[in-house]
Every structure is written in structure tokens, then in C-alpha cells.
Short mmCIF file of C-alpha atoms in Angstrom, two decimals:
data_model
loop_
_atom_site.label_atom_id
_atom_site.label_comp_id
_atom_site.label_asym_id
_atom_site.label_seq_id
_atom_site.Cartn_x
_atom_site.Cartn_y
_atom_site.Cartn_z
CA MET A 1 -6.72 -61.55 20.22
CA THR A 2 -8.37 -61.37 23.62
CA TRP A 3 -11.76 -60.18 24.79
CA TYR A 4 -13.44 -59.29 28.03
CA SER A 5 -16.83 -58.17 29.24
CA GLY A 6 -17.26 -54.55 30.15
CA ALA A 7 -17.73 -53.43 33.72
CA ALA A 8 -19.36 -50.45 35.34
CA PRO A 9 -17.12 -47.41 35.88
CA GLN A 10 -16.01 -46.93 39.47
CA HIS A 11 -17.80 -43.58 39.85
CA GLU A 12 -21.15 -45.27 39.08
CA VAL A 13 -20.44 -48.11 41.50
CA ASP A 14 -19.61 -45.58 44.22
CA LYS A 15 -23.08 -44.01 43.82
CA LEU A 16 -24.83 -47.26 44.83
CA PRO A 17 -26.25 -47.52 48.36
CA LYS A 18 -23.71 -48.92 50.84
CA GLU A 19 -26.13 -50.21 53.47
CA TYR A 20 -27.34 -53.23 51.45
CA LEU A 21 -26.36 -55.29 48.42
CA GLY A 22 -28.71 -56.19 45.62
CA GLY A 23 -31.88 -54.50 44.64
CA SER A 24 -32.90 -52.83 41.42
CA GLU A 25 -30.05 -50.28 41.46
CA PHE A 26 -27.47 -53.08 41.36
CA THR A 27 -29.24 -55.14 38.71
CA ASP A 28 -29.89 -52.10 36.50
CA LEU A 29 -26.21 -51.15 36.60
CA ALA A 30 -25.14 -54.73 35.89
CA GLU A 31 -27.53 -54.98 32.93
CA LYS A 32 -26.32 -51.66 31.53
CA TYR A 33 -22.70 -52.80 31.27
CA LYS A 34 -22.70 -56.60 31.03
CA THR A 35 -23.65 -56.92 27.36
CA LYS A 36 -20.71 -54.86 26.07
CA THR A 37 -17.73 -56.94 24.93
CA TYR A 38 -14.34 -55.38 24.34
CA TYR A 39 -11.67 -56.88 22.10
CA GLN A 40 -7.90 -56.45 22.11
CA ILE A 41 -5.50 -57.37 19.32
CA PHE A 42 -1.86 -57.91 20.21
CA LYS A 43 1.21 -58.52 18.12
CA ASP A 44 3.93 -59.91 20.35
CA GLU A 45 3.78 -57.65 23.45
CA HIS A 46 2.30 -54.59 21.70
CA LYS A 47 -1.40 -53.82 21.74
CA LEU A 48 -2.45 -52.89 18.20
CA TRP A 49 -6.13 -52.21 18.85
CA GLU A 50 -8.71 -52.19 21.64
CA GLY A 51 -12.39 -51.48 21.27
CA SER A 52 -15.87 -52.90 20.97
CA TRP A 53 -17.43 -54.47 17.93
CA ASP A 54 -21.08 -55.29 17.29
CA VAL A 55 -20.31 -58.96 16.59
CA LYS A 56 -19.93 -61.52 19.36
CA LEU A 57 -16.91 -63.63 18.49
CA PHE A 58 -16.21 -67.17 19.61
CA SER A 59 -12.99 -69.10 19.22
CA VAL A 60 -11.82 -72.68 19.02
CA ARG A 61 -8.05 -72.96 18.96
CA ASP A 62 -7.00 -70.36 16.35
CA ILE A 63 -10.37 -70.10 14.59
CA LEU A 64 -12.55 -67.02 15.16
CA TYR A 65 -16.23 -67.28 14.26
CA SER A 66 -19.60 -65.67 14.86
CA TYR A 67 -23.22 -66.60 14.33
CA SER A 68 -24.13 -63.17 12.98
CA LYS A 69 -22.82 -60.47 10.68
CA PRO A 70 -21.97 -56.95 11.87
CA ASP A 71 -25.11 -54.85 12.45
CA GLU A 72 -27.32 -57.96 12.45
CA ASP A 73 -29.38 -58.94 15.48
CA PRO A 74 -28.91 -62.71 15.86
CA ASP A 75 -32.20 -63.04 17.77
CA ALA A 76 -34.35 -60.87 15.46
CA VAL A 77 -35.63 -63.69 13.26
CA GLU A 78 -35.82 -67.39 13.95
CA LYS A 79 -33.92 -69.21 11.21
CA ASP A 80 -34.30 -72.71 9.85
CA ARG A 81 -30.56 -73.00 9.40
CA GLN A 82 -27.51 -71.54 11.12
CA THR A 83 -24.84 -69.64 9.19
CA ILE A 84 -21.38 -69.39 10.71
CA TYR A 85 -19.09 -66.49 9.73
CA PHE A 86 -15.35 -67.05 10.03
CA TYR A 87 -12.86 -64.26 10.68
CA GLU A 88 -9.14 -63.97 10.14
CA LEU A 89 -6.75 -61.46 11.67
CA LYS A 90 -4.34 -59.95 9.20
#
């Protein structure tokens, strides 16, 4: 399994002003696309699946885990304890 952060499509980047870098146009476009994470699942050399998922996964060696469940906002409520959800690819 691999994952990467999404990027702005080239046609939207081409619309940005060329005479200067930065500014609200650049930051708005970066904010729009930076939070989307895409995952890919491979078996040997073949890609089995690619897409986004509403859970942010972390990994240590071969262990996949997350601090939230699908469809749960991890920052919605401050918790007194932290639950870790483990995932397994089958």
C-alpha cells in the first residue's frame, strides 16, 4: 500500500497569474487540494485499487493504523483518551 497527497490539476494551475508567485490565488488553490490523500494498493507489480478514503492512515513497518474511524472527524470533540484503529489488507 502506498499513499500520496493530492495536487491541483494542471488546467487550474495554468489559470494562475504568471507575473508573480504567492498571493491568495495560490494559497486558495493549495488549500483546496492539499487535504486530499489518495491510496494505492498493489499486489506484486499490479495495482489493485486507487482512490481516496476518509480515514488518514499511518504506518509503522507493516502495521496500518488511524486515530479515527471512517466518517468521524478526529478534531470534532476533544477526548480524554486516544483510540487507535488498526487495519489489515486482505
